[in-house]
């Protein structure tokens, strides 16, 4: 554990060191192929090479360090996460998983395993620069379509890479699986007082824009019983969204944005446009929750003499993590003396994209205060040491030399 404690301290120090490379002084903001990404790549390359890896950058800017396996080993295990950040981010989202992968290789001290280990730093996960998330992992999955490629070609060229070579980034050969360590970004592990969680599945998502259409009118002269108030209808509906989620275990439902018009204090609102985000680990449960939520909107508008429309923006199925990798991770976590806790990821991650091409699994590390996508984001050194110990145990037992 001493080795892992020392390695954990170094992982955290490196996360903080890489956090200096930002587009905005005083904040951590590092989007897809932005200029500070060059500095991140340079330092990571140096560290990876010192650990015995050969390093390359593919055409979407994913940085890949390959630690060779023993002679005759032909398979690869991928360990990684993303290098980009949201605006005004914390220092650990994404990058922690890359540095844990590197530390696991460093802890091997040059000893080869029965498979090569590729540490991957994905160039894009957050979707900030082009509004499309997971560009890095999508390149490995082979799902960067022509439209997206056209959109990102200029950025790729400006970074010094060749957009025509993006198809070459597709994952090939004999890949055992993809393993991603990531901060939980929520409060569950902290509440349970656990350092680690093993992700069972990544929740599916449905997103809609729901528009309530009433009639704008004078706030002083229109009697209450004759109003067709779009804000009041939306407000009533928003509470049913909350109630629906509270009454259905595991459902997360959010109205995160409300645009109203004409938006004046002395005018009854004529329209209210609300976003709806519904998530659950089981697609059937999510879909029926969405149906009930939209049916509630129908009832509310008919009682209030309004109309409504619902436009689907996103329909993303849940992604189960690989059951074999999960049970191996259960064993590794239990072997280091940690209670095994399976959990659902409410957020999307690169692992769900990689799962289209190879077995994928994730380990969450406790997020102090449940804080993420915020400068206050943190991780505990002991939890990183636990993740390294579990990861080391996993490599020893699964990818033995
Ligand atoms: Zn992330």
Short mmCIF file of C-alpha atoms and ligand atoms in Angstrom, two decimals:
data_model
loop_
_atom_site.label_atom_id
_atom_site.label_comp_id
_atom_site.label_asym_id
_atom_site.label_seq_id
_atom_site.Cartn_x
_atom_site.Cartn_y
_atom_site.Cartn_z
CA UNK A 1 0.00 0.00 0.00
CA UNK A 2 2.99 2.32 0.58
CA UNK A 3 3.80 2.23 -3.12
CA UNK A 4 0.19 2.96 -3.96
CA UNK A 5 0.06 5.83 -1.43
CA UNK A 6 3.15 7.43 -2.98
CA UNK A 7 1.75 6.85 -6.46
CA UNK A 8 -1.60 8.34 -5.38
CA UNK A 9 0.09 11.54 -4.20
CA UNK A 10 1.88 11.77 -7.54
CA UNK A 11 -1.38 11.22 -9.46
CA UNK A 12 -2.99 14.13 -7.61
CA UNK A 13 0.06 16.38 -8.03
CA UNK A 14 0.08 15.64 -11.75
CA UNK A 15 -3.64 16.43 -12.08
CA UNK A 16 -2.92 19.79 -10.46
CA UNK A 17 0.11 20.35 -12.68
CA UNK A 18 -1.86 19.66 -15.86
CA UNK A 19 -4.65 21.95 -14.62
CA UNK A 20 -2.31 24.89 -15.29
CA UNK A 21 -2.72 24.35 -19.01
CA UNK A 22 -5.85 26.33 -19.68
CA UNK A 23 -7.43 28.65 -22.21
CA UNK A 24 -8.47 31.10 -19.49
CA UNK A 25 -5.96 32.28 -16.89
CA UNK A 26 -7.32 31.81 -13.37
CA UNK A 27 -9.71 29.06 -14.47
CA UNK A 28 -9.40 25.52 -15.81
CA UNK A 29 -10.88 25.52 -19.30
CA UNK A 30 -9.44 23.18 -21.88
CA UNK A 31 -11.62 22.30 -24.83
CA UNK A 32 -11.09 19.97 -27.78
CA UNK A 33 -7.73 20.56 -29.51
CA UNK A 34 -7.30 23.99 -27.93
CA UNK A 35 -3.76 25.29 -27.71
CA UNK A 36 -3.11 24.25 -24.04
CA UNK A 37 -3.84 20.67 -25.11
CA UNK A 38 -0.39 20.73 -26.79
CA UNK A 39 1.22 21.29 -23.38
CA UNK A 40 -0.87 18.50 -21.80
CA UNK A 41 0.16 16.15 -24.58
CA UNK A 42 3.84 17.12 -24.23
CA UNK A 43 4.00 16.50 -20.48
CA UNK A 44 1.96 13.29 -20.61
CA UNK A 45 4.17 12.02 -23.44
CA UNK A 46 7.24 12.66 -21.30
CA UNK A 47 5.74 10.78 -18.32
CA UNK A 48 4.45 7.92 -20.47
CA UNK A 49 7.80 7.45 -22.21
CA UNK A 50 9.59 7.44 -18.86
CA UNK A 51 7.23 4.62 -17.82
CA UNK A 52 8.28 2.56 -20.83
CA UNK A 53 5.42 3.40 -23.18
CA UNK A 54 5.60 4.23 -26.85
CA UNK A 55 3.37 7.23 -27.45
CA UNK A 56 1.31 8.31 -30.45
CA UNK A 57 -1.45 10.83 -31.16
CA UNK A 58 -4.24 9.78 -33.49
CA UNK A 59 -5.95 12.09 -35.95
CA UNK A 60 -8.65 13.37 -33.55
CA UNK A 61 -5.95 14.16 -30.97
CA UNK A 62 -6.30 11.16 -28.64
CA UNK A 63 -3.00 10.54 -26.87
CA UNK A 64 -2.13 6.86 -26.59
CA UNK A 65 0.76 5.41 -24.61
CA UNK A 66 1.40 1.72 -25.21
CA UNK A 67 3.13 -0.31 -22.49
CA UNK A 68 4.25 -3.49 -24.21
CA UNK A 69 3.18 -6.92 -22.99
CA UNK A 70 5.41 -9.94 -22.55
CA UNK A 71 6.91 -11.57 -25.64
CA UNK A 72 4.25 -13.02 -27.88
CA UNK A 73 1.46 -11.09 -26.13
CA UNK A 74 -0.96 -9.96 -28.82
CA UNK A 75 -3.86 -8.58 -26.82
CA UNK A 76 -4.34 -5.09 -25.39
CA UNK A 77 -6.14 -3.70 -22.38
CA UNK A 78 -7.15 -0.04 -22.64
CA UNK A 79 -7.21 2.20 -19.58
CA UNK A 80 -8.20 5.82 -19.99
CA UNK A 81 -10.51 8.79 -19.78
CA UNK A 82 -10.65 12.29 -21.26
CA UNK A 83 -8.26 15.26 -21.29
CA UNK A 84 -10.71 18.04 -22.13
CA UNK A 85 -12.71 19.97 -19.55
CA UNK A 86 -15.88 22.01 -19.23
CA UNK A 87 -15.43 25.79 -18.82
CA UNK A 88 -14.25 26.71 -15.30
CA UNK A 89 -13.74 23.07 -14.45
CA UNK A 90 -12.12 21.23 -11.58
CA UNK A 91 -8.76 19.49 -11.82
CA UNK A 92 -9.88 15.84 -11.75
CA UNK A 93 -12.80 15.14 -14.09
CA UNK A 94 -11.38 12.91 -16.84
CA UNK A 95 -7.68 13.53 -16.39
CA UNK A 96 -7.63 11.54 -13.13
CA UNK A 97 -8.51 8.36 -15.05
CA UNK A 98 -5.64 8.90 -17.49
CA UNK A 99 -3.14 9.47 -14.69
CA UNK A 100 -4.40 6.44 -12.74
CA UNK A 101 -3.80 4.36 -15.88
CA UNK A 102 -0.28 5.78 -16.11
CA UNK A 103 0.38 5.18 -12.40
CA UNK A 104 -0.77 1.56 -12.71
CA UNK A 105 1.79 1.06 -15.47
CA UNK A 106 4.47 2.84 -13.43
CA UNK A 107 3.72 0.55 -10.47
CA UNK A 108 4.54 -2.43 -12.71
CA UNK A 109 8.10 -1.08 -12.76
CA UNK A 110 8.89 -2.33 -16.24
CA UNK A 111 7.49 -5.83 -15.66
CA UNK A 112 5.52 -6.90 -18.73
CA UNK A 113 2.07 -8.47 -18.41
CA UNK A 114 0.33 -11.02 -20.62
CA UNK A 115 -1.16 -8.18 -22.65
CA UNK A 116 -0.08 -4.71 -23.65
CA UNK A 117 -1.65 -1.84 -21.75
CA UNK A 118 -2.70 1.23 -23.70
CA UNK A 119 -3.24 4.37 -21.66
CA UNK A 120 -5.64 6.63 -23.55
CA UNK A 121 -6.27 10.32 -23.02
CA UNK A 122 -9.33 11.15 -25.10
CA UNK A 123 -9.21 14.56 -26.77
CA UNK A 124 -12.90 15.33 -26.35
CA UNK A 125 -15.68 14.13 -24.10
CA UNK A 126 -17.54 17.17 -22.79
CA UNK A 127 -18.92 18.49 -26.09
CA UNK A 128 -18.02 22.10 -25.30
CA UNK A 129 -16.29 23.26 -28.50
CA UNK A 130 -18.59 21.79 -31.15
CA UNK A 131 -21.67 20.94 -29.11
CA UNK A 132 -21.06 17.22 -29.80
CA UNK A 133 -19.67 15.13 -26.96
CA UNK A 134 -17.40 12.04 -27.05
CA UNK A 135 -15.53 12.97 -30.24
CA UNK A 136 -12.37 11.22 -28.97
CA UNK A 137 -13.99 7.91 -28.08
CA UNK A 138 -16.31 8.06 -31.08
CA UNK A 139 -13.22 8.03 -33.32
CA UNK A 140 -12.21 4.71 -31.71
CA UNK A 141 -15.74 3.36 -32.06
CA UNK A 142 -15.81 4.44 -35.71
CA UNK A 143 -18.88 6.65 -35.27
CA UNK A 144 -17.49 10.03 -36.35
CA UNK A 145 -19.79 10.61 -39.33
CA UNK A 146 -19.10 12.85 -42.33
CA UNK A 147 -21.04 15.83 -40.95
CA UNK A 148 -19.13 15.79 -37.69
CA UNK A 149 -15.81 15.25 -39.46
CA UNK A 150 -16.49 18.23 -41.68
CA UNK A 151 -17.32 20.34 -38.63
CA UNK A 152 -14.11 19.45 -36.79
CA UNK A 153 -11.70 19.29 -39.76
CA UNK A 154 -10.45 22.86 -39.35
CA UNK A 155 -9.69 22.36 -35.65
CA UNK A 156 -7.85 19.12 -36.43
CA UNK A 157 -5.74 20.82 -39.12
CA UNK A 158 -5.02 23.82 -36.88
CA UNK A 159 -3.73 21.42 -34.25
CA UNK A 160 -1.32 19.94 -36.81
CA UNK A 161 -3.19 16.71 -37.46
CA UNK A 162 -4.73 15.29 -40.63
CA UNK A 163 -8.55 14.95 -40.69
CA UNK A 164 -8.31 12.47 -43.58
CA UNK A 165 -6.68 10.02 -41.18
CA UNK A 166 -9.53 10.04 -38.62
CA UNK A 167 -10.87 6.67 -39.89
CA UNK A 168 -7.49 5.12 -38.94
CA UNK A 169 -8.23 5.85 -35.27
CA UNK A 170 -10.84 3.06 -35.20
CA UNK A 171 -10.11 0.39 -32.62
CA UNK A 172 -8.64 -2.70 -34.23
CA UNK A 173 -6.90 -5.88 -33.18
CA UNK A 174 -7.48 -7.98 -30.11
CA UNK A 175 -8.71 -5.69 -27.35
CA UNK A 176 -9.47 -7.35 -24.01
CA UNK A 177 -11.43 -4.41 -22.79
CA UNK A 178 -11.56 -0.79 -21.72
CA UNK A 179 -11.29 0.28 -18.11
CA UNK A 180 -12.09 3.82 -16.93
CA UNK A 181 -11.46 5.29 -13.50
CA UNK A 182 -13.47 8.47 -12.94
CA UNK A 183 -14.63 10.64 -10.07
CA UNK A 184 -18.25 9.89 -9.21
CA UNK A 185 -19.34 13.53 -9.69
CA UNK A 186 -22.15 12.93 -7.20
CA UNK A 187 -22.65 12.36 -3.46
CA UNK A 188 -23.56 8.66 -3.29
CA UNK A 189 -20.18 7.15 -2.34
CA UNK A 190 -19.56 9.90 0.19
CA UNK A 191 -22.93 9.27 1.84
CA UNK A 192 -22.13 5.55 2.00
CA UNK A 193 -18.60 6.35 3.25
CA UNK A 194 -17.05 4.27 0.47
CA UNK A 195 -13.92 5.09 -1.54
CA UNK A 196 -14.88 3.17 -4.69
CA UNK A 197 -17.92 2.10 -6.66
CA UNK A 198 -18.19 -0.23 -9.64
CA UNK A 199 -20.48 1.04 -12.37
CA UNK A 200 -23.23 -1.41 -13.25
CA UNK A 201 -24.67 0.57 -16.13
CA UNK A 202 -24.67 4.06 -17.56
CA UNK A 203 -28.19 5.46 -17.47
CA UNK A 204 -30.04 6.12 -20.70
CA UNK A 205 -31.33 9.61 -21.36
CA UNK A 206 -34.40 11.13 -22.98
CA UNK A 207 -34.43 14.85 -23.61
CA UNK A 208 -37.33 16.94 -24.84
CA UNK A 209 -38.33 20.53 -25.30
CA UNK A 210 -41.91 20.96 -24.10
CA UNK A 211 -43.70 24.12 -25.16
CA UNK A 212 -46.83 25.39 -23.44
CA UNK A 213 -48.89 27.70 -25.62
CA UNK A 214 -51.39 29.96 -23.88
CA UNK A 215 -52.42 33.53 -24.52
CA UNK A 216 -50.54 36.66 -23.54
CA UNK A 217 -52.79 39.27 -22.04
CA UNK A 218 -53.02 42.19 -19.62
CA UNK A 219 -52.03 41.31 -16.04
CA UNK A 220 -54.43 43.85 -14.53
CA UNK A 221 -57.58 43.42 -16.58
CA UNK A 222 -57.82 39.70 -17.38
CA UNK A 223 -59.92 37.91 -14.73
CA UNK A 224 -58.17 34.95 -13.13
CA UNK A 225 -60.67 32.37 -14.40
CA UNK A 226 -60.31 33.53 -18.02
CA UNK A 227 -56.53 33.32 -18.19
CA UNK A 228 -54.52 30.94 -20.33
CA UNK A 229 -51.28 31.41 -18.44
CA UNK A 230 -48.36 29.47 -19.95
CA UNK A 231 -46.05 29.98 -16.95
CA UNK A 232 -48.67 28.71 -14.50
CA UNK A 233 -49.28 25.62 -16.65
CA UNK A 234 -45.54 24.98 -16.96
CA UNK A 235 -45.10 25.43 -13.20
CA UNK A 236 -47.82 22.90 -12.43
CA UNK A 237 -46.26 20.46 -14.89
CA UNK A 238 -42.74 20.91 -13.52
CA UNK A 239 -43.97 19.80 -10.10
CA UNK A 240 -45.51 16.67 -11.64
CA UNK A 241 -42.13 15.95 -13.29
CA UNK A 242 -40.49 16.09 -9.89
CA UNK A 243 -43.19 13.96 -8.30
CA UNK A 244 -43.02 11.34 -11.05
CA UNK A 245 -39.26 10.97 -10.53
CA UNK A 246 -39.60 10.84 -6.75
CA UNK A 247 -42.23 8.11 -6.99
CA UNK A 248 -40.28 5.90 -9.42
CA UNK A 249 -37.10 4.43 -7.93
CA UNK A 250 -33.97 5.32 -9.90
CA UNK A 251 -35.62 7.86 -12.20
CA UNK A 252 -33.92 11.24 -12.44
CA UNK A 253 -36.06 13.90 -14.10
CA UNK A 254 -35.10 17.52 -14.49
CA UNK A 255 -36.52 20.68 -16.01
CA UNK A 256 -33.32 22.69 -16.21
CA UNK A 257 -34.37 25.58 -18.43
CA UNK A 258 -37.50 27.61 -18.88
CA UNK A 259 -37.91 30.33 -21.53
CA UNK A 260 -41.02 32.42 -21.32
CA UNK A 261 -42.53 35.07 -23.58
CA UNK A 262 -43.25 37.92 -23.63
CA UNK A 263 -41.52 37.88 -20.20
CA UNK A 264 -42.79 41.08 -18.62
CA UNK A 265 -44.11 41.59 -15.10
CA UNK A 266 -47.42 43.06 -16.27
CA UNK A 267 -48.19 40.53 -19.03
CA UNK A 268 -49.59 37.02 -18.58
CA UNK A 269 -47.13 34.68 -20.30
CA UNK A 270 -48.26 33.46 -23.73
CA UNK A 271 -45.63 30.74 -24.12
CA UNK A 272 -43.31 28.76 -21.86
CA UNK A 273 -40.66 26.47 -23.31
CA UNK A 274 -39.22 23.96 -20.85
CA UNK A 275 -36.44 21.44 -21.27
CA UNK A 276 -36.99 17.92 -19.92
CA UNK A 277 -34.18 15.47 -19.07
CA UNK A 278 -35.15 11.97 -17.89
CA UNK A 279 -32.63 9.24 -16.98
CA UNK A 280 -32.75 5.65 -15.76
CA UNK A 281 -30.60 2.51 -16.02
CA UNK A 282 -33.50 0.57 -17.59
CA UNK A 283 -34.78 1.88 -20.92
CA UNK A 284 -38.33 0.59 -20.36
CA UNK A 285 -38.62 2.36 -17.01
CA UNK A 286 -37.29 5.60 -18.51
CA UNK A 287 -39.65 5.48 -21.47
CA UNK A 288 -42.73 4.84 -19.38
CA UNK A 289 -41.75 7.67 -17.02
CA UNK A 290 -41.47 9.97 -20.05
CA UNK A 291 -44.90 8.82 -21.27
CA UNK A 292 -46.51 9.60 -17.92
CA UNK A 293 -44.77 12.97 -17.72
CA UNK A 294 -45.96 13.97 -21.20
CA UNK A 295 -49.47 12.67 -20.47
CA UNK A 296 -49.51 14.91 -17.39
CA UNK A 297 -48.69 17.88 -19.63
CA UNK A 298 -51.69 16.93 -21.80
CA UNK A 299 -54.03 16.84 -18.80
CA UNK A 300 -52.77 20.13 -17.44
CA UNK A 301 -53.16 22.03 -20.71
CA UNK A 302 -56.63 20.68 -21.40
CA UNK A 303 -57.81 21.72 -17.93
CA UNK A 304 -56.28 25.17 -18.41
CA UNK A 305 -57.37 25.64 -22.07
CA UNK A 306 -53.82 25.76 -23.43
CA UNK A 307 -52.01 23.58 -25.95
CA UNK A 308 -48.61 21.98 -25.74
CA UNK A 309 -46.07 20.32 -28.00
CA UNK A 310 -43.14 18.06 -27.12
CA UNK A 311 -40.07 17.75 -29.34
CA UNK A 312 -37.62 14.94 -28.73
CA UNK A 313 -34.02 16.17 -28.69
CA UNK A 314 -32.14 13.08 -27.52
CA UNK A 315 -32.96 9.42 -27.03
CA UNK A 316 -29.95 7.56 -25.73
CA UNK A 317 -30.32 3.98 -24.51
CA UNK A 318 -28.75 2.80 -21.27
CA UNK A 319 -25.40 1.01 -21.60
CA UNK A 320 -24.63 -1.91 -19.35
CA UNK A 321 -20.99 -2.38 -18.41
CA UNK A 322 -19.37 -5.74 -19.23
CA UNK A 323 -20.44 -8.35 -16.68
CA UNK A 324 -17.16 -10.28 -16.76
CA UNK A 325 -15.06 -7.16 -16.17
CA UNK A 326 -17.48 -6.06 -13.44
CA UNK A 327 -17.13 -9.29 -11.50
CA UNK A 328 -13.33 -9.14 -11.84
CA UNK A 329 -13.42 -5.60 -10.49
CA UNK A 330 -15.71 -6.74 -7.65
CA UNK A 331 -13.06 -9.30 -6.73
CA UNK A 332 -10.21 -6.80 -7.00
CA UNK A 333 -12.00 -4.26 -4.80
CA UNK A 334 -12.90 -6.90 -2.25
CA UNK A 335 -9.31 -8.26 -2.29
CA UNK A 336 -7.96 -4.91 -1.08
CA UNK A 337 -10.42 -4.91 1.80
CA UNK A 338 -12.98 -2.49 0.38
CA UNK A 339 -16.71 -3.19 0.42
CA UNK A 340 -18.02 -3.85 -3.08
CA UNK A 341 -20.64 -1.37 -4.18
CA UNK A 342 -22.32 -1.46 -7.58
CA UNK A 343 -23.91 1.76 -8.80
CA UNK A 344 -25.52 3.44 -11.78
CA UNK A 345 -23.80 6.29 -13.57
CA UNK A 346 -26.27 9.08 -14.21
CA UNK A 347 -23.71 10.87 -16.38
CA UNK A 348 -22.45 9.76 -19.78
CA UNK A 349 -18.81 8.63 -20.07
CA UNK A 350 -16.35 7.48 -22.74
CA UNK A 351 -16.88 3.91 -21.46
CA UNK A 352 -20.40 3.85 -22.94
CA UNK A 353 -18.99 4.70 -26.38
CA UNK A 354 -16.16 2.14 -26.11
CA UNK A 355 -18.76 -0.46 -25.06
CA UNK A 356 -19.92 -0.45 -28.70
CA UNK A 357 -16.55 -1.97 -29.71
CA UNK A 358 -15.17 -3.90 -26.73
CA UNK A 359 -16.02 -4.97 -23.17
CA UNK A 360 -16.00 -1.82 -21.03
CA UNK A 361 -16.11 -1.16 -17.31
CA UNK A 362 -15.80 1.77 -14.92
CA UNK A 363 -14.68 2.39 -11.37
CA UNK A 364 -15.92 5.51 -9.58
CA UNK A 365 -13.91 7.30 -6.91
CA UNK A 366 -15.73 9.18 -4.17
CA UNK A 367 -16.28 12.90 -4.94
CA UNK A 368 -15.88 14.94 -1.73
CA UNK A 369 -19.01 17.05 -1.30
CA UNK A 370 -20.40 15.46 -4.47
CA UNK A 371 -18.89 18.42 -6.34
CA UNK A 372 -17.91 18.28 -10.01
CA UNK A 373 -17.77 20.54 -13.10
CA UNK A 374 -16.71 23.17 -10.56
CA UNK A 375 -13.32 24.46 -9.34
CA UNK A 376 -14.10 22.89 -5.93
CA UNK A 377 -13.95 19.39 -7.45
CA UNK A 378 -11.66 17.14 -5.43
CA UNK A 379 -10.54 13.57 -4.75
CA UNK A 380 -9.02 12.01 -1.62
CA UNK A 381 -5.47 10.70 -1.75
CA UNK A 382 -6.49 7.52 0.13
CA UNK A 383 -9.25 6.89 -2.41
CA UNK A 384 -6.80 7.23 -5.29
CA UNK A 385 -4.50 4.78 -3.47
CA UNK A 386 -7.45 2.37 -3.12
CA UNK A 387 -8.23 2.72 -6.85
CA UNK A 388 -4.57 1.98 -7.67
CA UNK A 389 -4.49 -1.02 -5.34
CA UNK A 390 -7.69 -2.41 -6.86
CA UNK A 391 -6.42 -1.66 -10.36
CA UNK A 392 -3.08 -3.33 -9.57
CA UNK A 393 -4.88 -6.39 -8.23
CA UNK A 394 -7.07 -6.50 -11.35
CA UNK A 395 -4.01 -6.35 -13.64
CA UNK A 396 -2.16 -9.00 -11.66
CA UNK A 397 -5.04 -11.46 -11.67
CA UNK A 398 -6.56 -10.75 -15.03
CA UNK A 399 -3.74 -9.62 -17.27
CA UNK A 400 -1.03 -11.67 -15.57
CA UNK A 401 2.43 -11.97 -17.07
ZN1 LIG B 1 -15.58 13.20 -17.17
#
